[in-house]
JSON list of C-alpha atoms in Angstrom, two decimals:
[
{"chain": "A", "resi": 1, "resn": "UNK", "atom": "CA", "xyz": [37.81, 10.31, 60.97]},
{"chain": "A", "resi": 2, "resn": "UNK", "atom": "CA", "xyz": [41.93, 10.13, 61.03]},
{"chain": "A", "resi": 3, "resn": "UNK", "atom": "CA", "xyz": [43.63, 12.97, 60.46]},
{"chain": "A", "resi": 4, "resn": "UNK", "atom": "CA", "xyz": [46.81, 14.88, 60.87]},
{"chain": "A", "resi": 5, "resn": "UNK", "atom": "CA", "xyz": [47.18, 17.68, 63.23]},
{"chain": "A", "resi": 6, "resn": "UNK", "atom": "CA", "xyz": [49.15, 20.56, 63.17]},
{"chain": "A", "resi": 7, "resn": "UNK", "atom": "CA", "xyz": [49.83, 23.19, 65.94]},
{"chain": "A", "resi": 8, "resn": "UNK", "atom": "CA", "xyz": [49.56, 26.30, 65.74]},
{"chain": "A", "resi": 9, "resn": "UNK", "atom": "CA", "xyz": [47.54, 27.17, 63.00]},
{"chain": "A", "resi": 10, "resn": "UNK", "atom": "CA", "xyz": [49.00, 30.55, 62.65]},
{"chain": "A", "resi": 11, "resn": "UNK", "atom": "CA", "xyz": [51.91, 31.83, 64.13]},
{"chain": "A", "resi": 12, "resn": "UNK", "atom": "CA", "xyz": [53.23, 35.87, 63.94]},
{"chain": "A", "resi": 13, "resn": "UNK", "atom": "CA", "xyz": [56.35, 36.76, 65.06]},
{"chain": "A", "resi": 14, "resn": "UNK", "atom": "CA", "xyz": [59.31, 38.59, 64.75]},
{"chain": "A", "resi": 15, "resn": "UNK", "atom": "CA", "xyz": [62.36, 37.89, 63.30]},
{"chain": "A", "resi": 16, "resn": "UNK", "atom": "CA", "xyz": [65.13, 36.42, 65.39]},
{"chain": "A", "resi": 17, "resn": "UNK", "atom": "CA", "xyz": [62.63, 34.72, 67.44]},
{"chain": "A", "resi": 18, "resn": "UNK", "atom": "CA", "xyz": [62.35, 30.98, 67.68]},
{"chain": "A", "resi": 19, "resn": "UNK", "atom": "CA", "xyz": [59.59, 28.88, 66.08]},
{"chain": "A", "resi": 20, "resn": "UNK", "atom": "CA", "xyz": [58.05, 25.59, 66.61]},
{"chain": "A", "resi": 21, "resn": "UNK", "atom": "CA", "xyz": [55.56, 24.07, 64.71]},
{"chain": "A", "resi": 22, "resn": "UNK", "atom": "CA", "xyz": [53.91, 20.06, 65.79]},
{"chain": "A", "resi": 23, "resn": "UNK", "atom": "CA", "xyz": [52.31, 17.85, 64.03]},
{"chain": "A", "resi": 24, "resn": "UNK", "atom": "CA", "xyz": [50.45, 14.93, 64.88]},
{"chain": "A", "resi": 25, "resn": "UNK", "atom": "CA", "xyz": [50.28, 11.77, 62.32]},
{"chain": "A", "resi": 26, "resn": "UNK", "atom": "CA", "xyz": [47.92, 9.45, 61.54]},
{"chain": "A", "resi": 27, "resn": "UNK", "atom": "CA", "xyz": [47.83, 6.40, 64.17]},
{"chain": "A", "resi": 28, "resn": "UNK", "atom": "CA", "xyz": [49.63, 4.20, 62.57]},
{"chain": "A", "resi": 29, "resn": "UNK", "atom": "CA", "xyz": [51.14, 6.20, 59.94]},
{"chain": "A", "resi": 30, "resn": "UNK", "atom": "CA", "xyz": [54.93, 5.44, 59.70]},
{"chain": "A", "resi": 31, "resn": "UNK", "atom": "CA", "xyz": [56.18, 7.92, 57.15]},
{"chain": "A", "resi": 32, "resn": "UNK", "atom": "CA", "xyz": [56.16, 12.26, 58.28]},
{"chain": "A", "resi": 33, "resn": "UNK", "atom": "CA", "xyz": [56.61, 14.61, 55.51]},
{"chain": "A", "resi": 34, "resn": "UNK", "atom": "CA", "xyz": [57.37, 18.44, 56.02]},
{"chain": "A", "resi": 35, "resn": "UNK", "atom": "CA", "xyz": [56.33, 20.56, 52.95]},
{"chain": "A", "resi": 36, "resn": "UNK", "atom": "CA", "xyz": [56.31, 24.67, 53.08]},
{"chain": "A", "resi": 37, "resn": "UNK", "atom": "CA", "xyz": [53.98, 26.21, 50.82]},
{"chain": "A", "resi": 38, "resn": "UNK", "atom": "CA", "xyz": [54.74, 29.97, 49.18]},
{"chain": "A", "resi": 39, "resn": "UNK", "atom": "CA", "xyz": [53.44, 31.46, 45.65]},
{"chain": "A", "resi": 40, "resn": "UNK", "atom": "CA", "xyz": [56.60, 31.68, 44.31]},
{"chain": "A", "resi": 41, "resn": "UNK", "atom": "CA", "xyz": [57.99, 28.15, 45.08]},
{"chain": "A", "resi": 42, "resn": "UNK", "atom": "CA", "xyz": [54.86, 25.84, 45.64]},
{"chain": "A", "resi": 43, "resn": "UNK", "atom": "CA", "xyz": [54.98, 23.01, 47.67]},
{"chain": "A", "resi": 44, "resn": "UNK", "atom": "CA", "xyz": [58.42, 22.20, 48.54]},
{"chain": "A", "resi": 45, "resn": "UNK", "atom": "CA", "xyz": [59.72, 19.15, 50.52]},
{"chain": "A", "resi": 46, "resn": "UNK", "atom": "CA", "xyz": [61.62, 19.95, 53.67]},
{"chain": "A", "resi": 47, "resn": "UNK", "atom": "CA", "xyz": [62.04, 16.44, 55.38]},
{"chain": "A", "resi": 48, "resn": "UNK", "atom": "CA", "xyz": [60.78, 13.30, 55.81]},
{"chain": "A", "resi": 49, "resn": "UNK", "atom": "CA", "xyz": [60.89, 10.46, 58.24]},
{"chain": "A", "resi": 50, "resn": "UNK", "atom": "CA", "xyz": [60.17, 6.99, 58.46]},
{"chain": "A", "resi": 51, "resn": "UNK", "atom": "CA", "xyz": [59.14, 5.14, 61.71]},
{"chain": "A", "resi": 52, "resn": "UNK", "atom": "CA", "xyz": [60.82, 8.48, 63.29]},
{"chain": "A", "resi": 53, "resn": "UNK", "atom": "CA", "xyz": [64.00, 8.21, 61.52]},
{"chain": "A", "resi": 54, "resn": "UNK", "atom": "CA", "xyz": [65.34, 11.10, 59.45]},
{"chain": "A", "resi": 55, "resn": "UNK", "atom": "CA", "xyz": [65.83, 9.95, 55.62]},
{"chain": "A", "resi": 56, "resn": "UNK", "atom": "CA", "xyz": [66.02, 13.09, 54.12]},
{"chain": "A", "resi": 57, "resn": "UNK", "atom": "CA", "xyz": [66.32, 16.74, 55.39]},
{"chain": "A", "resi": 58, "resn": "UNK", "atom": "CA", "xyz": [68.13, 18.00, 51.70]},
{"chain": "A", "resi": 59, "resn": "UNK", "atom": "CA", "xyz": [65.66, 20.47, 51.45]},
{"chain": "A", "resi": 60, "resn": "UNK", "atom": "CA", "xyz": [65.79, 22.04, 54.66]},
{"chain": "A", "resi": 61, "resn": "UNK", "atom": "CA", "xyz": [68.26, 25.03, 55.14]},
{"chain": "A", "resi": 62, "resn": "UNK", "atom": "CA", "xyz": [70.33, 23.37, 57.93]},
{"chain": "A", "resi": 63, "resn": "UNK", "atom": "CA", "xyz": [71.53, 26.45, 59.50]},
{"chain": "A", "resi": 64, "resn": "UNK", "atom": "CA", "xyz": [68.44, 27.51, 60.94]},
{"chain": "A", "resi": 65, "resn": "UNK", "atom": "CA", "xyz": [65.95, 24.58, 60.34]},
{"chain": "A", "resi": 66, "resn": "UNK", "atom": "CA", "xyz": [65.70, 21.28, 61.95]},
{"chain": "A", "resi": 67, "resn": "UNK", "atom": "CA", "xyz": [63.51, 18.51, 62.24]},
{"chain": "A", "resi": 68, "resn": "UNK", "atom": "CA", "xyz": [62.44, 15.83, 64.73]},
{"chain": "A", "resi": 69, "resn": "UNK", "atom": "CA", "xyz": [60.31, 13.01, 65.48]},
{"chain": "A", "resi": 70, "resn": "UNK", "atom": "CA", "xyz": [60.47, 12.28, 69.78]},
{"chain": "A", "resi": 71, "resn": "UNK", "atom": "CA", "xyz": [58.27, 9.81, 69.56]},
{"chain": "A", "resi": 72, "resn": "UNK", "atom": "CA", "xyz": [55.92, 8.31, 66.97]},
{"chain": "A", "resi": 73, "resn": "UNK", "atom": "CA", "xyz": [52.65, 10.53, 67.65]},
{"chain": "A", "resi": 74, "resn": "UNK", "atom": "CA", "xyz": [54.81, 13.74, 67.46]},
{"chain": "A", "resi": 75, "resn": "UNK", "atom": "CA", "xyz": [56.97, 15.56, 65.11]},
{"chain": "A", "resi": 76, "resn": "UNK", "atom": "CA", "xyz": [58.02, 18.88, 64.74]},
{"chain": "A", "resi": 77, "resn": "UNK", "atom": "CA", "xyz": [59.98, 21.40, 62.90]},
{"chain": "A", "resi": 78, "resn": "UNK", "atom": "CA", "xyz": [62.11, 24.20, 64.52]},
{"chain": "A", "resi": 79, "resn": "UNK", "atom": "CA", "xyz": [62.94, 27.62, 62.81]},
{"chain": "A", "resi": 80, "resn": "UNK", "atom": "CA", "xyz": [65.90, 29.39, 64.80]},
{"chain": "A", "resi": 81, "resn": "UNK", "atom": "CA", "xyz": [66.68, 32.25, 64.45]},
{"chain": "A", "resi": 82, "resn": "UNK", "atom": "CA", "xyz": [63.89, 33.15, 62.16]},
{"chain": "A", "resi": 83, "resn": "UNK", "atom": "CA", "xyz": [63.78, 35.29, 59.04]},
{"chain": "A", "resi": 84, "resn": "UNK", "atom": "CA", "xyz": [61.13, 36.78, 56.96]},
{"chain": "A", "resi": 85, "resn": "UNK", "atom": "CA", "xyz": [61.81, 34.67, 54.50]},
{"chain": "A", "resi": 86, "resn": "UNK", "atom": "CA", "xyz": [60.44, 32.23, 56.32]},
{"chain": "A", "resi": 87, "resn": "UNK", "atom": "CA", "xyz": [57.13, 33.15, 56.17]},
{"chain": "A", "resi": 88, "resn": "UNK", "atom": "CA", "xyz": [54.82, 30.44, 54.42]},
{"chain": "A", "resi": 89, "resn": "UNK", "atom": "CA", "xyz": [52.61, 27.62, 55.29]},
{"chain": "A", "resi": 90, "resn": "UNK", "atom": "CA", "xyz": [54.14, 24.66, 56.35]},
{"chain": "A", "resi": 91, "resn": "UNK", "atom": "CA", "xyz": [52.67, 21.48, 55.99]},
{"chain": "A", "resi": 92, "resn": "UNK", "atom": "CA", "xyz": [52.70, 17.80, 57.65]},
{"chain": "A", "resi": 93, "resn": "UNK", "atom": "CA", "xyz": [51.65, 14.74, 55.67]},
{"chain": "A", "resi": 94, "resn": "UNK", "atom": "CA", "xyz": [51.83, 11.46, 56.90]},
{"chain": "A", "resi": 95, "resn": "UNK", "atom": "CA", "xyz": [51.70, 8.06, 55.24]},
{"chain": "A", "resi": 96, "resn": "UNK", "atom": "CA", "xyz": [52.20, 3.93, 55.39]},
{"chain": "A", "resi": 97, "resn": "UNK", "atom": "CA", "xyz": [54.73, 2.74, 53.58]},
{"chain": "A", "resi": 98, "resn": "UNK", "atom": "CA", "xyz": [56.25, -0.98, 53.49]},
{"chain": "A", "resi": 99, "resn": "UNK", "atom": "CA", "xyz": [54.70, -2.53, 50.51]},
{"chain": "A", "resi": 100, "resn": "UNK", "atom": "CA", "xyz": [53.81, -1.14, 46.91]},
{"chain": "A", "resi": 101, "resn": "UNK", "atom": "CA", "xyz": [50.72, 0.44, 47.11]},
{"chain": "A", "resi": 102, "resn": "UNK", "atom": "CA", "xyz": [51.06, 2.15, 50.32]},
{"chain": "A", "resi": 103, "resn": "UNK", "atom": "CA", "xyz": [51.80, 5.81, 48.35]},
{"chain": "A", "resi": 104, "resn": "UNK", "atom": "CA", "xyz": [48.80, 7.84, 49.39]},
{"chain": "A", "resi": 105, "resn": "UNK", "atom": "CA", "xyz": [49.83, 11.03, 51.77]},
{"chain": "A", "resi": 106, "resn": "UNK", "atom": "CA", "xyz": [47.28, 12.82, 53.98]},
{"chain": "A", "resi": 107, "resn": "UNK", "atom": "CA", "xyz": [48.03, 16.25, 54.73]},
{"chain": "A", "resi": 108, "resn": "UNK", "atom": "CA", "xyz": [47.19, 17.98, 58.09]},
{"chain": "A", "resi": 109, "resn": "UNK", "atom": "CA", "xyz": [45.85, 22.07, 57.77]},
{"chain": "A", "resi": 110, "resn": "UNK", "atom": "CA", "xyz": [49.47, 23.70, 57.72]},
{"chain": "A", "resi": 111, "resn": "UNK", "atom": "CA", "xyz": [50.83, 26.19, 60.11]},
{"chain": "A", "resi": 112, "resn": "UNK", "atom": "CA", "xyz": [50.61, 29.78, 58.36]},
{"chain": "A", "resi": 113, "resn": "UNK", "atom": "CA", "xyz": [53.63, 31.39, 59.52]},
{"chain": "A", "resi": 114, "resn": "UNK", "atom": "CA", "xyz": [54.78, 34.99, 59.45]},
{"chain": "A", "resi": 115, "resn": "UNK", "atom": "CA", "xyz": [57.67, 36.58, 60.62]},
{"chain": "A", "resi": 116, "resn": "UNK", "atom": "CA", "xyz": [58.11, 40.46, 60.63]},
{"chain": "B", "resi": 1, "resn": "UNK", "atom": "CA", "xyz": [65.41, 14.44, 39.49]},
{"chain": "B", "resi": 2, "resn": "UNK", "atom": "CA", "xyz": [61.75, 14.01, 38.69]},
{"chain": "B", "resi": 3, "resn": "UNK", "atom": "CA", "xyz": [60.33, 17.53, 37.25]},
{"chain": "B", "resi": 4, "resn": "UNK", "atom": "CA", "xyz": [56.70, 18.32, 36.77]},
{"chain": "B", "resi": 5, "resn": "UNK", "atom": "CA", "xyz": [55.08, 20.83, 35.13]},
{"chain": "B", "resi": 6, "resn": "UNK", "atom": "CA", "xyz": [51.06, 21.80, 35.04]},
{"chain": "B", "resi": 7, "resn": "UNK", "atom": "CA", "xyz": [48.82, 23.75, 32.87]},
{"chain": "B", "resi": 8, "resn": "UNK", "atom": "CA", "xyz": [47.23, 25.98, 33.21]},
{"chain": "B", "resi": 9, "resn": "UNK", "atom": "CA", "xyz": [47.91, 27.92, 36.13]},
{"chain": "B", "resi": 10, "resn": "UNK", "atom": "CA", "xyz": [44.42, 28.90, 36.22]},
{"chain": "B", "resi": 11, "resn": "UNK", "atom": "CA", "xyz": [41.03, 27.81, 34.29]},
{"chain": "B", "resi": 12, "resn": "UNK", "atom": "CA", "xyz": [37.26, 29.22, 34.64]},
{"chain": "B", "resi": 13, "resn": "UNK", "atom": "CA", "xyz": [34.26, 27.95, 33.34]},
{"chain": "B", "resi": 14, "resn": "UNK", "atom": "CA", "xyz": [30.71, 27.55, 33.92]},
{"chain": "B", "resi": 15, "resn": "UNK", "atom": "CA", "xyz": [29.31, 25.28, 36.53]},
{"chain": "B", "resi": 16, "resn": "UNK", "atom": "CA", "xyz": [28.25, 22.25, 34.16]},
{"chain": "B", "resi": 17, "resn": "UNK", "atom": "CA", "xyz": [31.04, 22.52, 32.17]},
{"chain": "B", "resi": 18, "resn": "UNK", "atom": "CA", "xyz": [34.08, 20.09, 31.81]},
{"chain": "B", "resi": 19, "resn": "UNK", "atom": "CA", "xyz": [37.50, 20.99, 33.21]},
{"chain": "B", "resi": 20, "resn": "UNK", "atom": "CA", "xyz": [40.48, 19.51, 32.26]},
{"chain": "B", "resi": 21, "resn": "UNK", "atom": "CA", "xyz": [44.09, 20.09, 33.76]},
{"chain": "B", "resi": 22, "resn": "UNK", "atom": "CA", "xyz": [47.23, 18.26, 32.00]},
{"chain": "B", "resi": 23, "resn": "UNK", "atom": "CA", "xyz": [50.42, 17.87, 33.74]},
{"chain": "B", "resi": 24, "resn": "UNK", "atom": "CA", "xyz": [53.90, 16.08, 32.17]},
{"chain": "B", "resi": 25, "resn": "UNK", "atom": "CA", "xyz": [56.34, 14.60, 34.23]},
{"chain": "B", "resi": 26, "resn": "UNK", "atom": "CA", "xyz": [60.02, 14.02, 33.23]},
{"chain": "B", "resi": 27, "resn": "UNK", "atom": "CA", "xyz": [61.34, 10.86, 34.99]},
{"chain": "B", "resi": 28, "resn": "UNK", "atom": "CA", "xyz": [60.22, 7.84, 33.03]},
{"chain": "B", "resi": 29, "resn": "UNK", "atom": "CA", "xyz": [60.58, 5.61, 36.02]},
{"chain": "B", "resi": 30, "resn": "UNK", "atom": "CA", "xyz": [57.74, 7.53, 37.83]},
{"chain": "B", "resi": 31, "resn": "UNK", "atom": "CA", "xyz": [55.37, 5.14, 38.44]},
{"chain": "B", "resi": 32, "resn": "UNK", "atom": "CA", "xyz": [52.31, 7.06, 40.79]},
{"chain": "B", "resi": 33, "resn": "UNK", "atom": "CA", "xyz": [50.57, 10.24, 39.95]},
{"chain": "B", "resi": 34, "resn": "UNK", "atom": "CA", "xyz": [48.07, 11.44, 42.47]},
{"chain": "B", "resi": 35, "resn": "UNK", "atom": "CA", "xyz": [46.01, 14.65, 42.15]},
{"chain": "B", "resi": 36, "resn": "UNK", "atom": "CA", "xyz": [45.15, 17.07, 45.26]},
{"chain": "B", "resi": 37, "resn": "UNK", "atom": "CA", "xyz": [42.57, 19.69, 45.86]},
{"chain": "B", "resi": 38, "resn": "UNK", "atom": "CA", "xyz": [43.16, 22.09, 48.10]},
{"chain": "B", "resi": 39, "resn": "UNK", "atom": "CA", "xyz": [40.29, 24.62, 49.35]},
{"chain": "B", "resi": 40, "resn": "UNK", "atom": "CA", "xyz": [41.12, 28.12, 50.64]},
{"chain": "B", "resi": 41, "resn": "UNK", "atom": "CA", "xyz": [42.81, 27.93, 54.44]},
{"chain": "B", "resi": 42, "resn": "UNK", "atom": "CA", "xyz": [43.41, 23.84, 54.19]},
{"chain": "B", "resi": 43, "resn": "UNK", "atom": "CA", "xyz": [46.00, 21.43, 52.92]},
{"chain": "B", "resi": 44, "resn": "UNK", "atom": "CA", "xyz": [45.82, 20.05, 49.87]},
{"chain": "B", "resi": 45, "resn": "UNK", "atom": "CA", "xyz": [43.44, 16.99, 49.69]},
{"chain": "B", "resi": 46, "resn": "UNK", "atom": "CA", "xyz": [44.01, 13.85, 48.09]},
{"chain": "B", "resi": 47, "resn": "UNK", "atom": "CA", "xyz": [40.72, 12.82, 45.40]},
{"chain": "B", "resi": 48, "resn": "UNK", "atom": "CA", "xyz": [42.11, 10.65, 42.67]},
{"chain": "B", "resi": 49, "resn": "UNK", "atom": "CA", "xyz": [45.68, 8.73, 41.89]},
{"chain": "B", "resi": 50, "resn": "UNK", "atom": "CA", "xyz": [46.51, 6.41, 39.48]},
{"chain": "B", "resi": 51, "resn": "UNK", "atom": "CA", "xyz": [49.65, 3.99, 38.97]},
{"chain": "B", "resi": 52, "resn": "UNK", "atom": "CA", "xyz": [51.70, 3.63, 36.10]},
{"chain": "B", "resi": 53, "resn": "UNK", "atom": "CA", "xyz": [49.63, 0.27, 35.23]},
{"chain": "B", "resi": 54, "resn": "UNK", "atom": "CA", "xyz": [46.60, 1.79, 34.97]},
{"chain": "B", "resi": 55, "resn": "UNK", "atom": "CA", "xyz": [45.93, 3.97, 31.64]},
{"chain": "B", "resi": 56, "resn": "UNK", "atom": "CA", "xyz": [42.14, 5.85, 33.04]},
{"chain": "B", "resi": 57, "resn": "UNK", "atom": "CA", "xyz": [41.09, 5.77, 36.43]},
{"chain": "B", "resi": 58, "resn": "UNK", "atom": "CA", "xyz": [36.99, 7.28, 37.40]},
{"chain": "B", "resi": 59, "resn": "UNK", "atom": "CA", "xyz": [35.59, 8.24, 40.34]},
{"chain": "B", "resi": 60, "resn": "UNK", "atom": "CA", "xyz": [32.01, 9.47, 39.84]},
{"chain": "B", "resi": 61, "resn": "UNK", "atom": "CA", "xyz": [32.99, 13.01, 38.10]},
{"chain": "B", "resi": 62, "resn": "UNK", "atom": "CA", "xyz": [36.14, 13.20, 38.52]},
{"chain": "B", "resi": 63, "resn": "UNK", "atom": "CA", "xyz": [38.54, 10.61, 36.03]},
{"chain": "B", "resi": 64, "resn": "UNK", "atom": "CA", "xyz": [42.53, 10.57, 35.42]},
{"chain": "B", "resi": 65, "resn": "UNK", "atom": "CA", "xyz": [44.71, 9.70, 31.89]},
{"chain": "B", "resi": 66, "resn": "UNK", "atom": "CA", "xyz": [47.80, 8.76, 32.01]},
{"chain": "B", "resi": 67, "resn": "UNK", "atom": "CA", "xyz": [50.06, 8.49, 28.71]},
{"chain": "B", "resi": 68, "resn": "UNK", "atom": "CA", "xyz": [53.01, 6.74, 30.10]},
{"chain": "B", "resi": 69, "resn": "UNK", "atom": "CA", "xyz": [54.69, 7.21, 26.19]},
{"chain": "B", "resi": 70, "resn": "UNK", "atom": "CA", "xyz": [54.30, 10.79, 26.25]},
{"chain": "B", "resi": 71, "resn": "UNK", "atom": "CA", "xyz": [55.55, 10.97, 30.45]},
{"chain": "B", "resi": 72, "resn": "UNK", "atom": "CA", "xyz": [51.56, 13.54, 30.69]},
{"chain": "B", "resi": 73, "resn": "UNK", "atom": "CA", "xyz": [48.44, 12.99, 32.82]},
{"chain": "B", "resi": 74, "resn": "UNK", "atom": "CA", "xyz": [45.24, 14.73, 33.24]},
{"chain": "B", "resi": 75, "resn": "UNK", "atom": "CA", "xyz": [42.70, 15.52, 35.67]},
{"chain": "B", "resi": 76, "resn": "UNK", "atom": "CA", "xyz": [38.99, 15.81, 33.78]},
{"chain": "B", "resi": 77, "resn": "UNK", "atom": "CA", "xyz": [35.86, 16.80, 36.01]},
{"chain": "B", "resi": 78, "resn": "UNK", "atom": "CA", "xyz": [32.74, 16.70, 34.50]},
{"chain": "B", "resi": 79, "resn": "UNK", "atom": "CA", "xyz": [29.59, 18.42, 35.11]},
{"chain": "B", "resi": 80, "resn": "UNK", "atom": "CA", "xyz": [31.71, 21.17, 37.64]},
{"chain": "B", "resi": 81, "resn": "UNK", "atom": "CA", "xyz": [29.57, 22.66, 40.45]},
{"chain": "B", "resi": 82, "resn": "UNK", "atom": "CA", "xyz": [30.78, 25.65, 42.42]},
{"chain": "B", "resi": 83, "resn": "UNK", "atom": "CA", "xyz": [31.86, 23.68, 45.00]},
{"chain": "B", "resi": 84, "resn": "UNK", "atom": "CA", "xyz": [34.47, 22.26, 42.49]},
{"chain": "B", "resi": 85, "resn": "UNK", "atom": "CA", "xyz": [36.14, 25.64, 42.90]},
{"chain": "B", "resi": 86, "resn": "UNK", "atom": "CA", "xyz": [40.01, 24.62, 44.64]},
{"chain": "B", "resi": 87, "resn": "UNK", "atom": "CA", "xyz": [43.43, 25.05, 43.65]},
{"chain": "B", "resi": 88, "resn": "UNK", "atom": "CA", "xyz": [44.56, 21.28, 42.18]},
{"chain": "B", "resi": 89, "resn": "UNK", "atom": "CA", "xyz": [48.17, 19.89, 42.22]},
{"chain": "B", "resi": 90, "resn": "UNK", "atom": "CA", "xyz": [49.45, 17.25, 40.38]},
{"chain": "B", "resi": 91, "resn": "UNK", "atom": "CA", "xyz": [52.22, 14.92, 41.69]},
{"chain": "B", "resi": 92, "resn": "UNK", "atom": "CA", "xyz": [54.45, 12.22, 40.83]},
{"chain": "B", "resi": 93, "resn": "UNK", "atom": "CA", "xyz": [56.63, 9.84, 42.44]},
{"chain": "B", "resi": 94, "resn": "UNK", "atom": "CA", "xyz": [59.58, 7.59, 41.03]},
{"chain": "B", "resi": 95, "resn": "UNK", "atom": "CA", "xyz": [60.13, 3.66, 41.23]},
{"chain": "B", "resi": 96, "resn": "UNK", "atom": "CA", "xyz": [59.36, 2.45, 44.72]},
{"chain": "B", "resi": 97, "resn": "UNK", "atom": "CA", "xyz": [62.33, 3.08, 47.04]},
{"chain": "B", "resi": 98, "resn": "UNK", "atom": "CA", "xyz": [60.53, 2.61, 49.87]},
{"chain": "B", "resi": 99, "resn": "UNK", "atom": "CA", "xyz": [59.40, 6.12, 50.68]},
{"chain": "B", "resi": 100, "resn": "UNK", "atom": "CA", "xyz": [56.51, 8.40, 49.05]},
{"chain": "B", "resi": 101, "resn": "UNK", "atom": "CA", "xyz": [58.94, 11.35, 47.88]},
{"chain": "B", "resi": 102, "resn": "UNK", "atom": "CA", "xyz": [56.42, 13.35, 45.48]},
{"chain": "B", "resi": 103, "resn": "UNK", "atom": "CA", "xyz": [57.11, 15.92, 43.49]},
{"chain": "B", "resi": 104, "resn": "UNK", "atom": "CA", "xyz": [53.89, 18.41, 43.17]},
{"chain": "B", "resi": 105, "resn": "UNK", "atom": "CA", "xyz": [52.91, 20.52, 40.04]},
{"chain": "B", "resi": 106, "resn": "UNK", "atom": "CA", "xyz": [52.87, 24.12, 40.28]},
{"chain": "B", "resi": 107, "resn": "UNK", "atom": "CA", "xyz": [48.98, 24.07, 40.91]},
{"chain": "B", "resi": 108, "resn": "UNK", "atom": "CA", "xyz": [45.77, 25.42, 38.83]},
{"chain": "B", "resi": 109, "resn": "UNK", "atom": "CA", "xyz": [43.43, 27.19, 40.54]},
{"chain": "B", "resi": 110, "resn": "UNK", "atom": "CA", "xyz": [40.02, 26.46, 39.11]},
{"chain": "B", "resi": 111, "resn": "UNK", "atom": "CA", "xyz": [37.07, 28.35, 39.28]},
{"chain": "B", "resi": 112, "resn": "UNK", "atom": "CA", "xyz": [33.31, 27.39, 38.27]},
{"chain": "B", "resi": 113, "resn": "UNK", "atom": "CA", "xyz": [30.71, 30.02, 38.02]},
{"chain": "B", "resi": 114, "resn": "UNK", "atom": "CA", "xyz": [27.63, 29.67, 38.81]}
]
């Protein structure tokens, strides 16, 4: 059964530290979405990629954020330094796109972050 | 951009009941609206969508409206079992550009007694 994977699952630490959170697509998935979950804002979009490219990282504060995609089975999203702030679930989705019809996103099981 | 809202933020009823969550969406060039359930400790799971073509979709208890004139859709579950009981989020996504860019509801969290 494909599905996305995400690395760690949870991750506590404090602030200043650096964080790195993977995610592994679908096979064959050519579109990587980052999403961070909180109560107050919901599901926000951080960045996206398609066939590893970065199309849009405009919600991702660029100071401390960033986002990459080494090779196609692999992507990942840095936090440094971190900030309590920061502290929320943060999802992958993945997804085929090329042709109308191709919108459906899968979702992996988020990385619940916290930073003290 | 695209905004969408959802109501209600959160709904209880009896298991057997009918739920129903509405969303509206404010681009008129959206033109895909799937709906996600996401269970306690996982990410949010996709169990119906519909396109902008389509005016009801069903899947065995679960069926989506869309009212393209008034820019709202809804989620209806009939016959809800306890196991029904998730958080939901609506989405939408504008014209085809080429990328799935959605824009998610602010969830309901639905719960079905026993």
């Amino acid at each position: 059964d494909a599905r996305v994977t995400q690395t760690p699952r949870h991750k506590v630490t404090e602030m200043g530290q650096e964080v790195t959170m993977r995610c592994q697509p679908i096979l064959g998935h050519n579109t990587v979405f980052w999403y961070r979950q909180t109560m107050m804002q919901g599901l926000e979009l951080l960045a996206y990629f398609r066939n590893r490219a970065p199309l849009d990282d405009s919600g991702m504060p660029k100071d401390r954020f960033s986002a990459e995609m080494p090779d196609a089975t692999l992507a990942t999203l840095k936090i440094q330094p971190s900030e309590p702030r920061d502290s929320a679930v943060y999802f992958c989705a993945s997804g085929q796109t090329g042709q109308p019809g191709d919108e459906k996103l899968f979702f992996g099981s988020g990385t619940q972050l916290s930073v003290l | 951009g695209e905004n969408v809202e959802q109501h209600p933020s959160t709904l209880s009823v009896q298991e057997g009941d009918s739920a129903v969550i509405k969303c509206t969406y404010s681009d008129s060039a959206s033109n895909y609206f799937p709906w996600y359930k996401q269970e306690l400790g996982k990410g949010p799971q996709l169990i119906i969508d519909i396109r902008s073509n389509v005016g009801e979709k069903k899947d065995q208890r679960i069926a989506v409206t869309l009212n393209k004139t008034a820019k709202h859709f809804s989620l209806h579950i009939t016959e809800t079992q306890p196991e029904d009981s998730a958080v939901y989020f609506c989405a939408a996504r504008g014209r085809y550009t080429g990328f799935q860019k959605l824009v998610f509801g602010t969830g309901t969290r639905l719960l079905v007694s026993p």
